[in-house]
CSV table of C-alpha atoms and ligand atoms in Angstrom, one decimal:
chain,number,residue,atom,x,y,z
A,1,UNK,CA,-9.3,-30.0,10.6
A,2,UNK,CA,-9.1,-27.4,13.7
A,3,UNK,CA,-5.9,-25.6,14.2
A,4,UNK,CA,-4.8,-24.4,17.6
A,5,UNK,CA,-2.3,-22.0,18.4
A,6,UNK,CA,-1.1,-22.6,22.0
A,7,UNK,CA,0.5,-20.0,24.4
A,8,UNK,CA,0.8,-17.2,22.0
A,9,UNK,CA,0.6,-13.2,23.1
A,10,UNK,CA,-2.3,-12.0,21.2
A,11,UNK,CA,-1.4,-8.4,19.9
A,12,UNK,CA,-4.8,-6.5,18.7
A,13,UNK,CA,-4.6,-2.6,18.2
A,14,UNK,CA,-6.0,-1.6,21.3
A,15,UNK,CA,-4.8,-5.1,23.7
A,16,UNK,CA,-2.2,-7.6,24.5
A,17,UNK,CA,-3.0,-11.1,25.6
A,18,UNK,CA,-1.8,-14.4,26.3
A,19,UNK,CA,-4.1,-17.1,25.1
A,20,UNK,CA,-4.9,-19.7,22.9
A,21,UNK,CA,-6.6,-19.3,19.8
A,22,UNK,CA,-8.8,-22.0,17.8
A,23,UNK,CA,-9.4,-22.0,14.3
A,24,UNK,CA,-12.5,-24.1,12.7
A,25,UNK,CA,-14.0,-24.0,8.9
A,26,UNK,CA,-11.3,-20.5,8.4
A,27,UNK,CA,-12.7,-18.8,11.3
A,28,UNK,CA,-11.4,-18.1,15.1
A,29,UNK,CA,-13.8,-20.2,16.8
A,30,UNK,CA,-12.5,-19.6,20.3
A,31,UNK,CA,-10.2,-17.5,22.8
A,32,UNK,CA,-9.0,-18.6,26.2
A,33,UNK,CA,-6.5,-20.3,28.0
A,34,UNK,CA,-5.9,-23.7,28.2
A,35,UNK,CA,-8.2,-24.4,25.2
A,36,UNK,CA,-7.3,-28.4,25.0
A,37,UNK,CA,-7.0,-30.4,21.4
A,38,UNK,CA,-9.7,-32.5,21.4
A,39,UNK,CA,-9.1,-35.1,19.0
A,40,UNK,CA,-6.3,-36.4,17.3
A,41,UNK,CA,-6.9,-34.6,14.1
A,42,UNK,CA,-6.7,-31.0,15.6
A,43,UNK,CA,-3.7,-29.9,14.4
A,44,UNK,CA,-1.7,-27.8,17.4
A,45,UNK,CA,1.0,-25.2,16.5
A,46,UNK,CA,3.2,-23.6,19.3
A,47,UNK,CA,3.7,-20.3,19.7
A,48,UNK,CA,5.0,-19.8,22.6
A,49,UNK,CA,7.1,-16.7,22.3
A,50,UNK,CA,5.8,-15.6,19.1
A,51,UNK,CA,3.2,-12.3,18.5
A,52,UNK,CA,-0.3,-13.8,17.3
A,53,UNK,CA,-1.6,-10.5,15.6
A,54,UNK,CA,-4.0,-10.0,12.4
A,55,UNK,CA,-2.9,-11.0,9.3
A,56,UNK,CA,-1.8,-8.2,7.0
A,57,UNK,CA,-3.4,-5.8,5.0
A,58,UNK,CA,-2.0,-3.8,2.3
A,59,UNK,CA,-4.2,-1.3,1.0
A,60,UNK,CA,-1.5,-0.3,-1.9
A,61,UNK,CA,-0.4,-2.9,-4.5
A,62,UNK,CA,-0.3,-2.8,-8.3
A,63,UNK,CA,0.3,-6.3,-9.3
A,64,UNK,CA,0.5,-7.3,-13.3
A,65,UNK,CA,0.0,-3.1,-13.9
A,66,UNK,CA,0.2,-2.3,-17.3
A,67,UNK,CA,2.8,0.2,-18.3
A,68,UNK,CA,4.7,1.3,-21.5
A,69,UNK,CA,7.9,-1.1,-20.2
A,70,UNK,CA,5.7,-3.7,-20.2
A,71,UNK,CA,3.5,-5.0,-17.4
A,72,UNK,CA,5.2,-4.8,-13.8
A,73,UNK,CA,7.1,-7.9,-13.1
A,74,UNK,CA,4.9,-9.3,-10.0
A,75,UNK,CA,1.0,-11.1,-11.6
A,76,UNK,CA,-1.3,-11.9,-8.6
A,77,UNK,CA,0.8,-15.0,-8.4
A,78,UNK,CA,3.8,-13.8,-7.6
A,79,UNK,CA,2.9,-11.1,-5.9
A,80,UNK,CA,0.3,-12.9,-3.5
A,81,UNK,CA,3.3,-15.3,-2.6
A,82,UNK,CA,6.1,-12.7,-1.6
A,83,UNK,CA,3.0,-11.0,0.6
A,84,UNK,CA,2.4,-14.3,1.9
A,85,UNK,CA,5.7,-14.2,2.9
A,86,UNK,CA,5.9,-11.3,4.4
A,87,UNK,CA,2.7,-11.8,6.6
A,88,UNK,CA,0.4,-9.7,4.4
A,89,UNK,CA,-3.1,-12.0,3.7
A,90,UNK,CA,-5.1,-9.7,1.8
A,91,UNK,CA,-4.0,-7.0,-0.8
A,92,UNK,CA,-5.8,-4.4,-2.4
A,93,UNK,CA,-5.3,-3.8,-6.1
A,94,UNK,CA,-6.1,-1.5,-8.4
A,95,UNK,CA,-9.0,-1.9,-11.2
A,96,UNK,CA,-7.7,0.8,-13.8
A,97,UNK,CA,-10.0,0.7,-17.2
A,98,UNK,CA,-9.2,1.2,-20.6
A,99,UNK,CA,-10.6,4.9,-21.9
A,100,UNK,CA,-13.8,4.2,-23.2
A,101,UNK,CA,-14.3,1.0,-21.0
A,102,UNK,CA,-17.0,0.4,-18.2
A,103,UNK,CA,-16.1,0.4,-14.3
A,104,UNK,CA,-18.1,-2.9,-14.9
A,105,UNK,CA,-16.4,-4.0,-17.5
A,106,UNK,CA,-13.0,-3.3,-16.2
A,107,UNK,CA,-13.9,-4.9,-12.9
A,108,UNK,CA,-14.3,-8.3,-14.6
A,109,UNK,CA,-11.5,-7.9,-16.6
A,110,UNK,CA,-9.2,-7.2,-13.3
A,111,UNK,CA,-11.0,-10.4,-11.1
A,112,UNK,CA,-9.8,-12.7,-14.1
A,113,UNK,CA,-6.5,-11.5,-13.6
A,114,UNK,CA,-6.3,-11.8,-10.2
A,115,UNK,CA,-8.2,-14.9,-10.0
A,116,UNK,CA,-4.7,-16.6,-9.1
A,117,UNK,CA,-3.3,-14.8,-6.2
A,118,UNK,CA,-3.0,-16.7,-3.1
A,119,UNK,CA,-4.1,-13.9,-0.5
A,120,UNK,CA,-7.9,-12.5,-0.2
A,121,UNK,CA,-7.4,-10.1,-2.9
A,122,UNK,CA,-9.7,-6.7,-3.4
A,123,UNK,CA,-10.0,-3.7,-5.5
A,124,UNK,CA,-10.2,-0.1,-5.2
A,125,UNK,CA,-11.7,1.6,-9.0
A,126,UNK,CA,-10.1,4.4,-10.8
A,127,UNK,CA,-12.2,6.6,-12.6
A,128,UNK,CA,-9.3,7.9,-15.5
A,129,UNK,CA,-12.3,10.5,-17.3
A,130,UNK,CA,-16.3,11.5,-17.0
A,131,UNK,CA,-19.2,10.6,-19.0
A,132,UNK,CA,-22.7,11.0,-18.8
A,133,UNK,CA,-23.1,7.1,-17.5
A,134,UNK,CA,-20.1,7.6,-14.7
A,135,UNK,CA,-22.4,8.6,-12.1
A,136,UNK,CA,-24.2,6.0,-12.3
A,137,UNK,CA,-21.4,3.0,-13.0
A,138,UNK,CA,-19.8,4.3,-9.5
A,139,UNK,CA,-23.1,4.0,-8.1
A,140,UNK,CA,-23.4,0.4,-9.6
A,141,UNK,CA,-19.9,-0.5,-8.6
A,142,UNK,CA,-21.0,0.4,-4.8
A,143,UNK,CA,-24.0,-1.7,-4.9
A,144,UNK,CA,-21.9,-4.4,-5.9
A,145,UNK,CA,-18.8,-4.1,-3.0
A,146,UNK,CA,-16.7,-1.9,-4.6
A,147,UNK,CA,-16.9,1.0,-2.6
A,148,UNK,CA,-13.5,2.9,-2.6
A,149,UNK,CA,-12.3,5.0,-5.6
A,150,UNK,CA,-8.7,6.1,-6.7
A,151,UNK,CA,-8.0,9.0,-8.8
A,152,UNK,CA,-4.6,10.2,-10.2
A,153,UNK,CA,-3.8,14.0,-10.1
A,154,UNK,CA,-0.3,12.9,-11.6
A,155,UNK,CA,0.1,11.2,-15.2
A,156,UNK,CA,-2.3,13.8,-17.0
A,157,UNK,CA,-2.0,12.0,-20.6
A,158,UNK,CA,-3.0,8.7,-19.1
A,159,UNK,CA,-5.0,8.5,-16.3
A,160,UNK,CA,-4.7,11.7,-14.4
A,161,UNK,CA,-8.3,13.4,-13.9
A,162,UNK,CA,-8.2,17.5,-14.6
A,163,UNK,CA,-9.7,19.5,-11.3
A,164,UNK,CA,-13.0,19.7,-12.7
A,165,UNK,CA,-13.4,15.9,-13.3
A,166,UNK,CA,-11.8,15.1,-10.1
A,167,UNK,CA,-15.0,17.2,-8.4
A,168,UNK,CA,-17.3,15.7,-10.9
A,169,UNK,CA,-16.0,12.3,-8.8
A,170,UNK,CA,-15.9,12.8,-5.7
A,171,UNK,CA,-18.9,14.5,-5.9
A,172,UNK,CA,-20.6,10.9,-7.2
A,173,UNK,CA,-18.5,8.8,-4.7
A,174,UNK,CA,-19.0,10.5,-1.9
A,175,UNK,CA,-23.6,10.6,-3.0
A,176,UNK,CA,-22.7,7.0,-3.3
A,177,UNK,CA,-21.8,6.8,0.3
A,178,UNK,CA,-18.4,5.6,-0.9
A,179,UNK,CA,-14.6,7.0,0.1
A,180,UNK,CA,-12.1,8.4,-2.3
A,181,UNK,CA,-8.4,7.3,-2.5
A,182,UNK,CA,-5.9,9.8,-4.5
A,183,UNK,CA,-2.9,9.9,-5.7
A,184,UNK,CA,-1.5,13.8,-4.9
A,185,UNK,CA,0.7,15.3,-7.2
A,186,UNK,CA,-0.4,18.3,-9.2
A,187,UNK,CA,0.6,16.8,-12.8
A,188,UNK,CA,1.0,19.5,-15.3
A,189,UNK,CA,3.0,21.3,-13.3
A,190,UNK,CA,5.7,18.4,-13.5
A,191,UNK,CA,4.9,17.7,-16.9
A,192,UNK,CA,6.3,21.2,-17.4
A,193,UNK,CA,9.5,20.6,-14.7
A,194,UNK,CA,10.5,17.4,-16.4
A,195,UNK,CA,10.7,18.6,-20.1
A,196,UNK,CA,12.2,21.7,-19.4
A,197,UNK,CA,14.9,19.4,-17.2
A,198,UNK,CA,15.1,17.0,-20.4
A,199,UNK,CA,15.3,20.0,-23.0
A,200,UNK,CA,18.5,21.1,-20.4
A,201,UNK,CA,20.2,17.6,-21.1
A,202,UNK,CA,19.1,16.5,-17.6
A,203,UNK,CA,18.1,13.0,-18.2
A,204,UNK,CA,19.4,10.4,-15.8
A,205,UNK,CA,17.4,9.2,-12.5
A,206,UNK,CA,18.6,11.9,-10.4
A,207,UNK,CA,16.5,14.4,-11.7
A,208,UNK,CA,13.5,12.4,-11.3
A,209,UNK,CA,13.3,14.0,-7.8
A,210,UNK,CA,14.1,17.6,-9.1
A,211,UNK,CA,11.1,17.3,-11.2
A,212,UNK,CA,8.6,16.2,-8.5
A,213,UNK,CA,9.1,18.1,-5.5
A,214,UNK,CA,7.5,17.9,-2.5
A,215,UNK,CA,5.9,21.1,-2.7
A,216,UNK,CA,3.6,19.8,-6.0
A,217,UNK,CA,3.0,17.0,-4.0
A,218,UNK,CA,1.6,19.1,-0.7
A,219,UNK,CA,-0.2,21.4,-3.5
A,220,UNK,CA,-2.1,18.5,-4.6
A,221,UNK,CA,-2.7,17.1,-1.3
A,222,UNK,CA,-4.2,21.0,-0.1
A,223,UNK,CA,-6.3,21.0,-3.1
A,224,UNK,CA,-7.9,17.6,-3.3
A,225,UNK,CA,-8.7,18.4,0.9
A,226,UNK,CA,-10.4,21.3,-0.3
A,227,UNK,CA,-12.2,19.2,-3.3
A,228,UNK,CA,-13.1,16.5,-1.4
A,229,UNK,CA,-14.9,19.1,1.2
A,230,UNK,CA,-16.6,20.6,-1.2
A,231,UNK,CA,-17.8,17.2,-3.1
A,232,UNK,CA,-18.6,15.6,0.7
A,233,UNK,CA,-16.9,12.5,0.0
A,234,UNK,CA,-13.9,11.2,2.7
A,235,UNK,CA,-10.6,11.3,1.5
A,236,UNK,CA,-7.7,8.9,1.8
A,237,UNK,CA,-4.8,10.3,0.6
A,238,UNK,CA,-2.2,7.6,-0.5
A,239,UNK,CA,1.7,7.4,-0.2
A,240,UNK,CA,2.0,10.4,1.6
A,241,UNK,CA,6.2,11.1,1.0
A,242,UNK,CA,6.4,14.5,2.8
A,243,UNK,CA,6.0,16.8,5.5
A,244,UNK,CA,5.4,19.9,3.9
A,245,UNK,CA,1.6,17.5,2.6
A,246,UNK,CA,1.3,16.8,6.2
A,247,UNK,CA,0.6,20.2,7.2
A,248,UNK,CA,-2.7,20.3,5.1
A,249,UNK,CA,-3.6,16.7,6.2
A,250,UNK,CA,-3.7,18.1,10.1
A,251,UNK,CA,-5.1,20.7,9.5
A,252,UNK,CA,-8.3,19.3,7.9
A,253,UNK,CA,-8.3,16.3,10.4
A,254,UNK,CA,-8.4,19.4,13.3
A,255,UNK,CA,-11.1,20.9,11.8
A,256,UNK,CA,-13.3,17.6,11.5
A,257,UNK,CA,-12.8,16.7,7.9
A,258,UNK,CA,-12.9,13.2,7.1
A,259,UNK,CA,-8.9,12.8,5.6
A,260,UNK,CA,-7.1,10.0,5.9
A,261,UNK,CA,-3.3,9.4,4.9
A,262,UNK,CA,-1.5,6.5,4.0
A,263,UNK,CA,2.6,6.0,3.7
A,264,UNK,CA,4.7,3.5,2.7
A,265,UNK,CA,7.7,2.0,4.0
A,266,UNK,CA,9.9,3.7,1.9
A,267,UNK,CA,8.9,7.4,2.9
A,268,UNK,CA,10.0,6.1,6.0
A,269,UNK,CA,13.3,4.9,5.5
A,270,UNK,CA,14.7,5.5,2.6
A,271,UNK,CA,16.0,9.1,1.3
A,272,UNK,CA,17.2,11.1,-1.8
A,273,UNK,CA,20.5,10.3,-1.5
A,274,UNK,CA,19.5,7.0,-3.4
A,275,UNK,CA,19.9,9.2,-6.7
A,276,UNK,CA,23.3,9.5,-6.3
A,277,UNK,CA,25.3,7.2,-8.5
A,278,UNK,CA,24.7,5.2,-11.9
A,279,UNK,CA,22.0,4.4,-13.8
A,280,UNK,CA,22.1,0.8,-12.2
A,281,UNK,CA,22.6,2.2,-8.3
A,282,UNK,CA,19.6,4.8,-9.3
A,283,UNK,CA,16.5,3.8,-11.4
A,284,UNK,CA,15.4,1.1,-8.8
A,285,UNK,CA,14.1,4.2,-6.8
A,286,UNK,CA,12.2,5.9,-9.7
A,287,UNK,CA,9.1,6.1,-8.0
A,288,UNK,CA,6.2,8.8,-8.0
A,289,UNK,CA,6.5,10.3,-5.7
A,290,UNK,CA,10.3,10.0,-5.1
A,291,UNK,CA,12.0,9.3,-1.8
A,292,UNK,CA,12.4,12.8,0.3
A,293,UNK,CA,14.7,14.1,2.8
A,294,UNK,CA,15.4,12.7,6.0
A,295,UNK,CA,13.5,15.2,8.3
A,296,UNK,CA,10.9,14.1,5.7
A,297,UNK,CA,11.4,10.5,7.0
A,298,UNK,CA,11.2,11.9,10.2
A,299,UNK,CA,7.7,14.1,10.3
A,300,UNK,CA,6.3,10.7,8.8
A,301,UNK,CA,7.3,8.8,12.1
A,302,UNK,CA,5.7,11.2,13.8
A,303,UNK,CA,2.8,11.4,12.0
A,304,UNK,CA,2.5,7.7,12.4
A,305,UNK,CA,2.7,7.4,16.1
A,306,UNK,CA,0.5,10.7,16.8
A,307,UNK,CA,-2.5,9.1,14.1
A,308,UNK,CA,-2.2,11.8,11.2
A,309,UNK,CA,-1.3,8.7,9.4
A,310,UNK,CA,-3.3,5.7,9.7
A,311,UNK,CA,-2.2,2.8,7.7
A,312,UNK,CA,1.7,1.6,5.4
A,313,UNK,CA,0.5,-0.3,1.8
A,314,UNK,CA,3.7,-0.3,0.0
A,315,UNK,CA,2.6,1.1,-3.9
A,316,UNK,CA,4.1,-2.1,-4.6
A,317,UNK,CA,4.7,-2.0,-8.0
A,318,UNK,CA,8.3,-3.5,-8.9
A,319,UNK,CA,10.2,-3.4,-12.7
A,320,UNK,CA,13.3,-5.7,-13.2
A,321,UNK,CA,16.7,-3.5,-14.2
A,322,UNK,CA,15.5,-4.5,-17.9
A,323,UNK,CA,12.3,-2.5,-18.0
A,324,UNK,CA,13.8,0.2,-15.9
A,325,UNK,CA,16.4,0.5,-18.7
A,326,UNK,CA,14.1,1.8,-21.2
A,327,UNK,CA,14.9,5.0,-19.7
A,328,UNK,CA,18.8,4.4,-19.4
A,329,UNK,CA,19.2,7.9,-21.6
A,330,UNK,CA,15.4,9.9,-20.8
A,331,UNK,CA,14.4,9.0,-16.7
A,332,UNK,CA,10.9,10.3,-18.1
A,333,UNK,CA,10.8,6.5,-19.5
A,334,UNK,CA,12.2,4.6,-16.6
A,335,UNK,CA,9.0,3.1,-15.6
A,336,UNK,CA,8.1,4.0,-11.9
A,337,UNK,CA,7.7,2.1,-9.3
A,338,UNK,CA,9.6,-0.7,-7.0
A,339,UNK,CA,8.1,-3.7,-4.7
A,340,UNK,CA,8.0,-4.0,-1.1
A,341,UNK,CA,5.2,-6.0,-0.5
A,342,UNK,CA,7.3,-9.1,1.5
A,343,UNK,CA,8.9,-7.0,3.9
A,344,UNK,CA,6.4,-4.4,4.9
A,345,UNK,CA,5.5,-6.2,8.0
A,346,UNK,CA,9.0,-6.8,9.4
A,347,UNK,CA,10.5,-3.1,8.3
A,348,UNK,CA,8.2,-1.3,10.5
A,349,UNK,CA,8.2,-3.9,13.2
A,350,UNK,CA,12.3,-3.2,12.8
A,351,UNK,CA,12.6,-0.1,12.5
A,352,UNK,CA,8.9,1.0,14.3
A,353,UNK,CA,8.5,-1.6,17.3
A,354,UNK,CA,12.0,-2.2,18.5
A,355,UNK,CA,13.1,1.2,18.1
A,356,UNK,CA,10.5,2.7,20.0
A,357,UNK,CA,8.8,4.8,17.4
A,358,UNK,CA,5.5,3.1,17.8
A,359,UNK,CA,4.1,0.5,19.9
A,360,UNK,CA,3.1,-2.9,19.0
A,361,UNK,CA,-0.5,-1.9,19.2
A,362,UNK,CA,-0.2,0.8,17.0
A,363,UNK,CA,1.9,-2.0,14.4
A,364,UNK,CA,-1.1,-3.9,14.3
A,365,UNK,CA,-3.2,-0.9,13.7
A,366,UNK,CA,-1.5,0.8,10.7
A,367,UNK,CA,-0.5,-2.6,9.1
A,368,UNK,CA,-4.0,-4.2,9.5
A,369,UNK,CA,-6.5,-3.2,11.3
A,370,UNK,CA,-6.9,0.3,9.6
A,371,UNK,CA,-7.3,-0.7,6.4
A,372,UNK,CA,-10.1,-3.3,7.3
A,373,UNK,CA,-12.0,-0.7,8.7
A,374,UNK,CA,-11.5,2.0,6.2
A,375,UNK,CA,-12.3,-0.2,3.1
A,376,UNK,CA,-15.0,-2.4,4.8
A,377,UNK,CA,-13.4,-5.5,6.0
A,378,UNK,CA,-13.8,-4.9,9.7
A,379,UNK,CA,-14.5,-6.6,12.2
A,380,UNK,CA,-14.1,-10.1,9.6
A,381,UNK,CA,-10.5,-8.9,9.1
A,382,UNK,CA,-7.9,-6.8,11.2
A,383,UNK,CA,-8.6,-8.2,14.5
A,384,UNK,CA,-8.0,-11.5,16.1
A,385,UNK,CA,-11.5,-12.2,18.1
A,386,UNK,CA,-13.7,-14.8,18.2
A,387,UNK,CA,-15.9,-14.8,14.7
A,388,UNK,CA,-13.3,-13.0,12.6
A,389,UNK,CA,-11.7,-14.6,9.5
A,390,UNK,CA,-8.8,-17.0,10.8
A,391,UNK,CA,-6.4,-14.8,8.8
A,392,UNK,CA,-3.1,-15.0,11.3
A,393,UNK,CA,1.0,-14.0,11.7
A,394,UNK,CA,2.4,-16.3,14.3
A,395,UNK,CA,5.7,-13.4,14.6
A,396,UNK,CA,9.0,-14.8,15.1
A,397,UNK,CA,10.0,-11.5,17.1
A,398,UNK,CA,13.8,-12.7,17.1
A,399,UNK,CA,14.4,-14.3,13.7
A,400,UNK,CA,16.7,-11.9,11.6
A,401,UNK,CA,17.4,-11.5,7.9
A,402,UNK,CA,18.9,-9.1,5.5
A,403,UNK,CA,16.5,-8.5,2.6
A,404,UNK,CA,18.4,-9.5,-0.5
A,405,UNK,CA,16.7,-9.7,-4.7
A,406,UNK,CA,18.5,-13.1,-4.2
A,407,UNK,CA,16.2,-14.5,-1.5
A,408,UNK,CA,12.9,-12.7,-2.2
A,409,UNK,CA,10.0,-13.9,-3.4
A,410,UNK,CA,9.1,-11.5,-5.5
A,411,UNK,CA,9.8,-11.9,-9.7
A,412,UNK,CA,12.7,-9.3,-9.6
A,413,UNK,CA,15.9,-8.9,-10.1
A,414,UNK,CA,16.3,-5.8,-8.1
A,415,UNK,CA,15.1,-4.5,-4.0
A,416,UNK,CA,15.5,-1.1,-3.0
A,417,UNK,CA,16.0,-2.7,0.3
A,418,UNK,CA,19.0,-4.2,-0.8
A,419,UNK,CA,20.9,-5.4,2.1
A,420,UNK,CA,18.4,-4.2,5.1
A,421,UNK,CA,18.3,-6.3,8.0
A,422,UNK,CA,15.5,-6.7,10.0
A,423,UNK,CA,14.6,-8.6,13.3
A,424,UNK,CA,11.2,-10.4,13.3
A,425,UNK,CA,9.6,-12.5,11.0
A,426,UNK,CA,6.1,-14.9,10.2
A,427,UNK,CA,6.7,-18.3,11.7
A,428,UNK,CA,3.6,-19.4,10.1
A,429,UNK,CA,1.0,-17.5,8.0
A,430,UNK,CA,-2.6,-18.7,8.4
A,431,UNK,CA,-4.6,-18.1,5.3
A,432,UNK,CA,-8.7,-18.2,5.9
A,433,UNK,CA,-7.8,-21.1,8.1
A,434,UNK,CA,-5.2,-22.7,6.2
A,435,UNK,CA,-1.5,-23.0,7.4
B,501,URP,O1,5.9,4.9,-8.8
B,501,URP,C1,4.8,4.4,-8.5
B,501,URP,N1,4.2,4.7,-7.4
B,501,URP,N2,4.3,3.5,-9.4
B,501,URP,C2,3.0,2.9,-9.2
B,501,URP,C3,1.9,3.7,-9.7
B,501,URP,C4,1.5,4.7,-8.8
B,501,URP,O2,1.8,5.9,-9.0
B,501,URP,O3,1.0,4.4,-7.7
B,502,ZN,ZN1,0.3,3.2,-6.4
């Protein structure tokens, strides 16, 4: 069956258009106006009105992630669905091994897993030590597709890679011809913050933030810039949270280095005053790193709109109140993390698009097409043209809601954007093709 999707305004990162658009066998098969049905199989959708832009990317998810609360409350089921939601058709994951276990090996472990989400789903491969083979397993794992690489300067006594291995990595990825994603906080030095802070009697989720401040954060980002220039390998720095990091990222984009920086939705509209309260009010924002100040919130807008920052993933990665209550008396075992995934796509249209923060060009841009051409899905995904995968938001720009853990479709009892409305929302989600 064709689909075609009449009298919608076509919103690509660099062009607006009204036109129709005609989907055959999951791809777009034509643009132009008056495209006519021409049997009585073709199914026709309306979207007059509506935005007809590039499905979703999210380059930042952590569905089914193991942690010592147990594993985090979205699988690749749920998880897939409330992105689904949300507009969002592909996700990229997160292949973390075992210590002692193969990039290989790993990688086959994580596709079972995800073998039943709903969205095209993909998967960036952390490196959590060196051994004489690792060289050549990265090499391996970019001959077979998996060409982007994540490493954790934060949680040293798990998967957090000392400076030395860190170089030994990017100096393979980037001789691999691959790109390095990395999570920038310099970890012993809140190692050291948060015991001395719990030796104090300072356990509850407030000082969760005290012990990761955003000047370990732009540390890390400075010196994984300057690794990452001496290794040769491009840089994407995730879940950027501040702007003292965004000084560093500037200044090696000025000078020609390939850096790129990623936020989340969060950074940008959420602050610190989230850790004032209970336990209950609190631990939903235990997240590394934690929500910042609001000119924080602010530089990151900017950042967003002038191109420092190129693409929003959400770190989605939620815990119910339950597993976030293992640290009710120590936050250093309030597991971190929260979702987001569902309402990525209508946040930053909200609170980006109709406040006149950032056009809806740029929208497309930082919520799709980015991503697809940073991790190698471009031009099949992140742009609607004739050719490209018939993954497709028909936007609703009027439809409102109020984001509630009630209505979600996430498995989770809490949402850290409890009570946010928004304006805007996916009329219809096309899927490879499929409504
Ligand atoms: O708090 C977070 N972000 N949890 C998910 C794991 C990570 O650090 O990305
Ligand atoms: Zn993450």
């Amino acid at each position: 069956m064709r689909l075609l999707i009449k009298n919608g305004t076509i919103v690509n990162s660099d062009v607006t258009l009204v036109s129709d658009v005609l989907v055959e066998e999951g791809k777009i098969i034509k643009i132009g106006n008056n495209i006519q049905p021409n049997s009585l199989s073709d199914k026709v959708i309306d979207a007059t009105d509506c935005y007809v832009m590039p499905g979703g990317i999210d380059p930042h998810v952590h569905m089914h992630l193991p942690s010592p609360a147990g594993f985090s409350s979205d699988d690749f089921l749920s998880g897939s669905k409330a992105a689904l939601q949300g507009g969002t058709t592909t996700l990229i994951d997160f292949v973390t091994p075992q210590k002692g276990q193969s990039l290989s090996d790993a990688i086959d472990q994580r596709k079972l897993e995800a073998a039943k989400s709903l969205t095209n789903t993909y998967f960036h491969v952390s490196p959590i030590e060196w051994r004489n083979s690792m060289e050549e397993e990265i090499e391996t794992c970019f001959k077979n597709g998996f060409k982007s690489f994540k490493v954790y300067m934060a949680y040293k006594s798990s998967i957090g890679l000392n400076d030395d291995v860190l170089l030994k990595v990017m100096k393979a990825v980037g001789k691999a011809g691959g790109i390095i994603t990395v999570h920038c906080e310099l970890g012993d030095d809140i190692d050291e913050l948060r015991d001395k802070l719990a030796d104090e009697g300072s356990l509850s989720p407030e000082y969760h933030p005290l012990s990761r401040p955003a000047k370990f954060e732009a540390k890390a980002v400075k010196k994984a810039i300057e690794l990452a220039n001496k290794a040769n390998c491009p840089i994407y720095i995730v879940h950027v949270s501040s702007e003292e990091s965004l000084k560093y990222i500037k200044e090696a984009q000025a000078n020609g280095q390939a850096v790129m920086a990623e936020t989340c939705p969060q950074y940008l509209l959420l602050n610190d005053s989230k850790y004032l309260g209970n336990f209950e009010q609190t631990a939903p924002y235990v997240m590394s790193p934690p929500l910042r100040k609001k000119e924080d919130n602010n530089a990151l807008w900017k950042a967003v709109a002038d191109g420092t920052i190129v693409t929003i993933g959400t770190d989605h990665c939620p815990f119910t109140l339950n597993q976030k209550e293992r640290g009710k008396h120590d936050f250093r075992s309030i597991p971190n993390g929260a979702g987001g995934v569902e309402h990525r796509i209508a946040l930053l249209y909200t609170y980006g698009v109709l406040t006149g923060k950032i056009s809806i060009n740029k929208f497309v841009e930082i919520t799709s097409t980015n991503a697809a051409k940073i991790f190698g899905l471009f031009p099949a995904k992140g742009i609607i043209e004739v050719g490209a995968d018939a993954d497709i938001i028909i936007w609703d720009k009027q439809k409102e809601n109020i984001i509630s853990a009630l209505s979600h479709h996430s498995n989770c009892d809490i949402n850290i954007y409890e009570g946010v409305k928004t304006v805007g929302t996916p009329k219809v989600v096309i899927l490879n093709g499929l409504v």
